Coordinates of C-alpha atoms and ligand atoms in Angstrom, one line a residue:
X224 CA 0.0 -0.2 -0.2
X225 CA 2.1 3.2 0.8
X226 CA 5.2 0.8 0.6
X227 CA 5.2 1.8 -3.2
X228 CA 8.3 3.4 -4.4
X229 CA 6.4 6.1 -6.1
X230 CA 4.4 7.3 -3.1
X231 CA 7.5 6.8 -1.0
X232 CA 9.4 9.2 -2.9
X233 CA 6.3 11.7 -3.1
X234 CA 6.2 11.7 0.8
X235 CA 9.9 12.7 0.9
X236 CA 11.7 9.5 1.1
X237 CA 15.4 8.9 -0.1
X238 CA 15.2 5.8 -2.0
X239 CA 17.8 3.4 -2.6
X240 CA 17.2 4.0 -6.5
X241 CA 14.4 6.4 -7.9
X242 CA 11.1 4.8 -8.8
X243 CA 10.9 5.1 -12.9
X244 CA 7.8 6.1 -14.8
X245 CA 7.3 7.6 -18.4
X246 CA 4.9 10.4 -19.6
X247 CA 3.0 8.7 -22.6
X248 CA 4.5 5.2 -21.7
X249 CA 1.4 4.0 -23.6
X250 CA 1.1 4.8 -26.9
X251 CA 1.9 5.0 -30.9
X252 CA 5.6 3.8 -30.3
X253 CA 5.0 0.2 -28.8
X254 CA 3.3 -2.3 -31.7
X255 CA 0.7 -3.5 -29.0
X256 CA -0.7 -0.2 -28.8
X257 CA -1.3 0.0 -32.5
X258 CA -2.5 -3.4 -32.8
X259 CA -5.7 -2.2 -30.3
X260 CA -6.0 1.1 -31.8
X261 CA -6.4 -0.6 -35.4
X262 CA -9.5 -2.4 -34.0
X263 CA -11.6 0.5 -34.9
X264 CA -13.2 3.1 -33.6
X265 CA -11.6 7.1 -33.0
X266 CA -8.9 7.6 -30.5
X267 CA -11.5 9.0 -28.0
X268 CA -13.8 5.8 -28.2
X269 CA -10.8 4.0 -26.9
X270 CA -10.3 6.7 -23.9
X271 CA -13.9 5.7 -23.2
X272 CA -14.0 1.7 -23.7
X273 CA -12.8 0.9 -20.1
X274 CA -11.3 -2.8 -21.1
X275 CA -9.1 -1.5 -24.1
X276 CA -8.0 1.5 -22.2
X277 CA -7.0 -0.6 -19.3
X278 CA -5.3 -2.6 -21.7
X279 CA -3.5 -0.5 -23.4
X280 CA -2.3 1.3 -19.8
X281 CA -0.9 -2.3 -19.1
X282 CA 1.0 -2.8 -21.9
X283 CA 4.0 -1.0 -21.1
X284 CA 4.1 -2.2 -17.5
X285 CA 4.3 -6.0 -18.7
X286 CA 7.1 -4.9 -21.0
X287 CA 9.1 -2.8 -19.5
X288 CA 8.2 -3.7 -15.6
X289 CA 7.9 0.8 -14.7
X290 CA 7.1 1.2 -11.2
X291 CA 3.9 3.3 -11.7
X292 CA 1.1 3.2 -14.3
X293 CA -0.6 6.3 -15.8
X294 CA -4.4 5.5 -16.6
X295 CA -4.7 5.9 -20.3
X296 CA -7.1 9.1 -21.2
X297 CA -6.2 12.5 -22.3
X298 CA -6.7 15.5 -21.1
X299 CA -9.0 17.0 -23.8
X300 CA -11.6 14.6 -22.5
X301 CA -12.9 17.7 -20.1
X302 CA -14.2 19.7 -22.8
X303 CA -15.8 16.9 -24.5
X304 CA -17.6 16.4 -21.3
X305 CA -18.4 19.7 -21.1
X306 CA -20.3 19.5 -24.6
X307 CA -17.5 21.0 -26.7
X308 CA -16.9 18.9 -29.8
X309 CA -13.4 16.9 -29.7
X310 CA -12.0 15.4 -32.2
X311 CA -9.0 14.0 -33.2
X312 CA -7.6 13.9 -36.5
X313 CA -5.0 12.0 -38.0
X314 CA -2.4 14.8 -38.9
X315 CA -4.2 17.8 -37.6
X316 CA -4.2 17.1 -33.9
X317 CA -7.4 17.8 -31.9
X318 CA -10.5 19.7 -33.1
X319 CA -12.6 21.1 -30.7
X320 CA -15.9 23.0 -31.7
X321 CA -17.3 25.5 -31.3
X322 CA -14.2 27.4 -29.9
X323 CA -14.8 29.1 -26.8
X324 CA -13.5 32.6 -27.3
X325 CA -16.2 34.8 -25.1
X326 CA -18.3 35.3 -22.3
X327 CA -21.4 34.2 -23.9
X328 CA -19.7 31.1 -25.4
X329 CA -18.4 29.9 -22.0
X330 CA -22.6 29.6 -21.0
X331 CA -22.8 27.0 -24.0
X332 CA -20.9 24.5 -21.3
X333 CA -22.7 22.2 -19.3
X334 CA -20.2 21.2 -16.4
X335 CA -23.8 19.9 -14.9
X336 CA -23.5 17.0 -17.2
X337 CA -19.6 16.2 -17.3
X338 CA -19.2 13.6 -14.2
X339 CA -21.5 11.6 -15.7
X340 CA -19.9 11.7 -19.1
X341 CA -16.7 10.5 -17.5
X342 CA -17.8 7.3 -16.0
X343 CA -16.4 5.2 -18.3
X344 CA -13.0 6.5 -17.5
X345 CA -13.7 5.6 -13.9
X346 CA -14.4 2.3 -14.4
X347 CA -10.9 1.8 -16.3
X348 CA -9.5 2.8 -13.3
X349 CA -11.4 0.3 -11.0
X350 CA -10.3 -2.4 -13.8
X351 CA -6.6 -1.0 -13.5
X352 CA -7.0 -1.2 -9.8
X353 CA -7.8 -4.8 -9.9
X354 CA -5.3 -5.8 -12.6
X355 CA -2.0 -4.0 -11.9
X356 CA 0.8 -6.3 -9.9
X357 CA 0.7 -4.6 -5.9
X358 CA 4.1 -2.8 -6.3
X359 CA 2.8 -0.6 -9.1
X360 CA 1.2 2.7 -8.3
X361 CA -1.4 3.9 -10.3
X362 CA -1.5 7.4 -11.1
X363 CA -4.5 9.4 -12.2
X364 CA -4.4 12.6 -14.1
X365 CA -5.7 15.9 -15.6
X366 CA -4.8 19.3 -17.8
X367 CA -4.6 21.8 -15.8
X368 CA -7.0 24.6 -16.5
X369 CA -4.4 27.0 -18.4
X370 CA -3.4 24.1 -21.1
X371 CA -7.0 23.0 -21.2
X372 CA -8.3 26.3 -22.1
X373 CA -5.7 27.1 -24.7
X374 CA -7.5 24.5 -26.6
X375 CA -10.8 25.5 -25.8
X376 CA -10.3 29.0 -27.0
X377 CA -8.2 27.9 -30.3
X378 CA -10.4 24.9 -31.1
X379 CA -7.2 23.1 -31.9
X380 CA -3.2 23.0 -30.6
X381 CA -1.7 25.9 -31.6
X382 CA 2.0 27.0 -31.0
X383 CA 2.0 29.9 -28.9
X384 CA -1.6 29.8 -27.3
X385 CA -2.4 33.2 -28.7
X386 CA -6.1 33.1 -28.9
X387 CA -6.5 32.5 -24.9
X388 CA -3.8 35.0 -24.1
X389 CA -5.1 37.7 -25.9
X390 CA -8.7 37.2 -24.5
X391 CA -7.2 36.6 -20.8
X392 CA -5.5 40.3 -21.5
X393 CA -8.4 41.9 -22.9
X394 CA -11.1 40.5 -20.6
X395 CA -9.8 38.7 -17.7
X396 CA -13.4 38.6 -15.5
X397 CA -14.6 37.0 -18.9
X398 CA -11.7 34.2 -19.3
X399 CA -11.7 33.9 -15.5
X400 CA -15.1 32.3 -15.8
X401 CA -13.8 29.3 -18.1
X402 CA -11.0 28.8 -15.8
X403 CA -13.4 28.5 -12.9
X404 CA -15.4 26.1 -14.4
X405 CA -12.1 23.9 -15.6
X406 CA -11.0 24.2 -11.8
X407 CA -14.6 22.9 -10.5
X408 CA -14.9 20.2 -13.2
X409 CA -11.1 19.3 -12.8
X410 CA -11.4 19.2 -9.3
X411 CA -14.0 17.1 -9.1
X412 CA -13.0 14.8 -12.1
X413 CA -9.8 14.1 -10.2
X414 CA -11.5 12.9 -6.8
X415 CA -13.8 10.4 -8.6
X416 CA -10.4 9.0 -9.9
X417 CA -9.3 8.6 -6.3
X418 CA -12.4 7.0 -5.4
X419 CA -11.7 4.8 -8.1
X420 CA -8.6 3.6 -7.0
X421 CA -6.1 5.8 -8.1
X422 CA -3.1 6.7 -5.6
X423 CA -1.2 9.8 -7.1
X424 CA -2.3 12.8 -9.3
X425 CA -0.7 14.8 -12.0
X426 CA -1.9 17.9 -13.7
X427 CA -0.2 18.4 -17.0
X428 CA 0.1 21.8 -17.9
X429 CA 2.1 21.6 -21.1
X430 CA 1.6 25.3 -22.2
X431 CA 2.4 27.3 -19.0
X432 CA 5.8 28.3 -20.4
X433 CA 3.8 30.8 -22.9
X434 CA 2.8 33.0 -20.5
X435 CA 4.9 35.8 -18.5
X436 CA 5.4 36.0 -14.9
X437 CA 1.9 37.8 -13.5
X438 CA -0.2 35.7 -16.2
X439 CA 1.8 32.6 -14.9
X440 CA 0.6 33.2 -11.7
X441 CA -2.9 33.8 -12.1
X442 CA -3.8 31.3 -14.6
X443 CA -1.4 28.4 -13.4
X444 CA -0.1 28.6 -9.8
X445 CA -3.6 30.0 -8.5
X446 CA -6.2 27.6 -10.5
X447 CA -3.7 24.6 -9.8
X448 CA -3.8 25.7 -5.9
X449 CA -7.3 25.5 -5.9
X450 CA -7.5 22.0 -7.2
X451 CA -4.8 21.2 -4.8
X452 CA -6.7 22.5 -2.2
X453 CA -10.3 21.2 -3.5
X454 CA -8.9 17.9 -3.8
X455 CA -6.8 17.4 -0.5
X456 CA -10.1 18.4 1.2
X457 CA -11.7 15.0 -0.3
X458 CA -8.9 13.1 0.1
X459 CA -6.3 14.6 2.4
X460 CA -3.6 11.8 1.5
X461 CA -3.4 11.7 -2.3
X462 CA -0.2 13.1 -3.4
X463 CA -0.1 15.2 -6.6
X464 CA 2.4 16.0 -9.1
X465 CA 2.3 19.5 -10.8
X466 CA 3.8 19.9 -14.3
X467 CA 4.6 23.6 -15.9
X468 CA 6.2 22.9 -18.4
X469 CA 9.3 25.5 -19.3
X470 CA 8.5 28.1 -17.0
X471 CA 12.2 28.0 -15.9
X472 CA 12.6 30.0 -12.4
X473 CA 8.8 29.9 -11.8
X474 CA 9.0 26.7 -11.0
X475 CA 10.3 27.3 -7.5
X476 CA 7.1 29.7 -6.7
X477 CA 4.9 26.9 -8.2
X478 CA 6.8 24.6 -5.8
X479 CA 6.5 26.5 -3.2
X480 CA 2.8 28.2 -3.4
X481 CA 0.6 25.7 -5.1
X482 CA 0.9 22.7 -2.0
X483 CA 1.9 19.9 -4.6
X484 CA 4.2 16.9 -3.0
X485 CA 6.0 16.7 -6.5
X486 CA 6.8 18.8 -9.5
X487 CA 8.0 17.2 -12.9
X488 CA 10.5 19.3 -14.9
X489 CA 11.2 19.9 -18.1
X490 CA 14.7 18.7 -20.3
X491 CA 15.5 22.8 -20.1
X492 CA 15.4 23.1 -16.5
X493 CA 19.2 23.1 -15.1
X494 CA 19.7 20.0 -12.5
X495 CA 21.8 22.6 -10.6
X496 CA 18.7 24.6 -10.1
X497 CA 16.2 21.6 -9.2
X498 CA 18.7 20.4 -6.9
X499 CA 19.1 23.7 -4.9
X500 CA 15.6 25.1 -5.4
X501 CA 13.5 22.6 -5.8
X502 CA 14.2 19.5 -4.1
X503 CA 14.6 20.9 -0.7
X504 CA 10.7 22.0 -1.1
X505 CA 9.0 18.9 -3.0
X506 CA 9.7 15.8 -4.9
X507 CA 11.4 16.3 -8.1
X508 CA 10.5 14.2 -11.1
X509 CA 12.4 14.6 -14.7
X510 CA 13.7 15.5 -17.4
X511 CA 15.9 13.1 -19.6
X512 CA 15.3 15.0 -23.2
X513 CA 12.7 12.5 -25.0
X514 CA 14.8 12.6 -28.1
X515 CA 17.4 11.1 -26.2
X516 CA 15.2 8.0 -25.9
X517 CA 15.1 8.2 -29.9
X518 CA 19.0 8.4 -30.2
X519 CA 19.5 5.5 -27.5
X520 CA 23.2 4.4 -27.1
X521 CA 25.7 6.4 -24.9
X522 CA 24.4 9.3 -25.6
X523 CA 21.1 8.2 -23.4
X524 CA 23.2 6.4 -20.8
X525 CA 25.6 9.2 -20.5
X526 CA 22.6 11.6 -19.6
X527 CA 20.4 9.6 -17.4
X528 CA 23.9 8.8 -15.3
X529 CA 24.0 12.6 -14.8
X530 CA 20.8 12.8 -13.7
X531 CA 21.1 10.0 -11.2
X532 CA 24.2 11.6 -10.0
X533 CA 22.8 14.7 -9.4
X534 CA 19.4 14.6 -8.5
X535 CA 19.3 10.8 -7.0
X536 CA 20.5 11.4 -3.6
X537 CA 17.6 13.5 -2.7
X538 CA 13.7 12.9 -2.8
X539 CA 13.7 11.8 -6.7
X540 CA 11.2 10.0 -9.9
X541 CA 13.2 9.3 -12.7
X542 CA 11.0 10.4 -15.8
X543 CA 11.3 12.3 -18.9
X544 CA 11.0 16.1 -19.3
X545 CA 8.2 15.5 -22.1
X546 CA 6.5 12.5 -23.0
X547 CA 7.7 9.6 -25.5
X548 CA 7.3 10.5 -28.9
X549 CA 5.8 7.8 -31.2
X550 CA 9.6 7.2 -33.0
X551 CA 11.4 5.8 -29.9
X552 CA 12.3 2.3 -30.5
X553 CA 11.2 0.3 -27.6
X554 CA 14.4 -1.4 -27.2
X555 CA 15.9 2.0 -26.1
X556 CA 13.2 2.2 -23.4
X557 CA 13.9 -1.2 -22.2
X558 CA 17.6 -0.7 -21.8
X559 CA 17.1 2.8 -19.9
X560 CA 14.7 1.2 -17.5
X561 CA 17.2 -1.3 -16.4
X562 CA 19.9 0.8 -16.2
X563 CA 17.7 3.0 -13.9
X564 CA 16.5 0.1 -12.2
X565 CA 20.1 -1.3 -11.1
X566 CA 21.3 2.1 -10.4
X567 CA 22.3 2.9 -6.4
X568 CA 22.6 6.0 -5.2
Ligands
CP3_161 O1 0.9 9.3 -20.4 C1 0.4 8.5 -20.8 O2 0.8 7.0 -21.2 C2 -1.4 8.5 -20.4 C3 -2.1 8.9 -21.6 C4 -2.2 10.3 -22.1 C5 -2.4 10.7 -23.3 N1 -2.4 12.1 -23.8 C6 -2.9 9.8 -24.5 C7 -2.5 10.5 -26.1 C8 -1.7 11.5 -21.8 C9 -1.4 11.7 -20.3 C10 -1.9 12.5 -22.6 C11 -1.7 14.0 -21.9 C12 -2.0 15.1 -23.1 N2 -2.6 15.4 -23.9 C13 -1.5 16.4 -23.4 C14 -0.2 16.9 -21.9 C15 0.7 16.4 -21.8 C16 1.6 16.5 -23.0 O3 2.2 15.5 -23.8 O4 1.9 17.8 -23.5 C17 -1.5 17.0 -24.1 C18 -1.2 18.4 -24.6 C19 -2.7 16.1 -24.8 C20 -3.7 16.6 -26.2 C21 -3.3 15.6 -27.1 N3 -3.7 14.4 -26.9 C22 -2.8 15.9 -28.0 C23 -2.2 17.4 -28.6 C24 -2.8 14.8 -29.3 C25 -2.4 14.7 -30.6 C26 -0.6 14.7 -30.8 C27 -0.6 12.9 -30.7 O5 0.3 13.0 -30.3 O6 -1.2 12.3 -32.0 C28 -3.1 14.1 -28.6 C29 -3.7 12.3 -28.8 C30 -2.9 11.3 -27.7 N4 -3.1 11.4 -26.4 C31 -2.1 10.1 -28.3 C32 -2.1 9.1 -26.8 C33 -1.7 8.3 -26.8 C34 -2.1 9.7 -29.7 C35 -3.4 9.2 -30.2 C36 -3.3 8.4 -31.2 O7 -3.0 6.8 -30.5 O8 -3.4 8.3 -32.3

């Protein structure tokens, strides 16, 4: 139970070697994932099919022996559950319509319907808790409000999240209505995941790096703090990992101010900074460049060792700086997991 390595690391324990799992550890780089995916249906159908979603969640656990398993779903199930249509196009990525760009658009959302529509995902969590090996920790997740809003406002993925930033500058109170709905629904969604069996939660704020300092405080730190507060009220013991990608020195403010137990850092953050300014506050997770996992070989192992030497003697979780990419050879993943699992502080 609380003997699982990930939970011990998040409680601040220094372990003989850090636990390891990877963001996007289930996905297109695995032939067995592509096989399930090809059985028909859309990507969202897969997210809402408990049996299949549980199956692809377990694939990387069976193949590589990760210490933690992340629920297979997507951050965009929240806009979908709110009634904004979401679909994934092969070469275009996610498309959301209608775009939510002003106050009257926010009124179209249906927060009261969202929890029921997300029920299949809680069922996936329940299946996983029964099927996972007892030493493997189950991570639930959601997108953080800023990142999810950036897709809802643009109606698609965007390079610089310009549409959301312009709305937030021009009408902060109107944009705050959207963020407030996302805070409320995301907190409820995470609480339901914990009730169904999730043991750790991660909040993905992939696009926080596009915001200047004051905007980052208002649209990333504050909503995250409120979600953490609400989740802790209902589930006091569940550790939460934040991932405000690309925010450099503001990682420290996020670590201190939000109440998270762990912070996932991107590959651009200097290890010195993480060691001196983050590890005294929270457990750090990261941060091997996912493209080193594509390259493999000596370059990959050298960087993994540098990370372990710098971070492994304090509270730490070995992960990537962002998700695994589809071009990744599975043999490289196997080699890296083996390397980290046999390393000793
Ligand atoms: O980490 C895991 O293994 C759990 C599952 C997971 C997925 N997406 C599965 C997925 C998680 C945690 C996510 C998070 C997610 N989704 C984020 C935040 C983290 C990050 O990677 O930045 C974001 C921004 C999304 C939105 C999203 N989902 C995009 C932009 C895309 C299209 C791009 C792409 O890779 O195709 C997705 C699709 C997606 N989500 C896939 C998977 C396995 C690929 C879909 C497919 O199989 O066709």
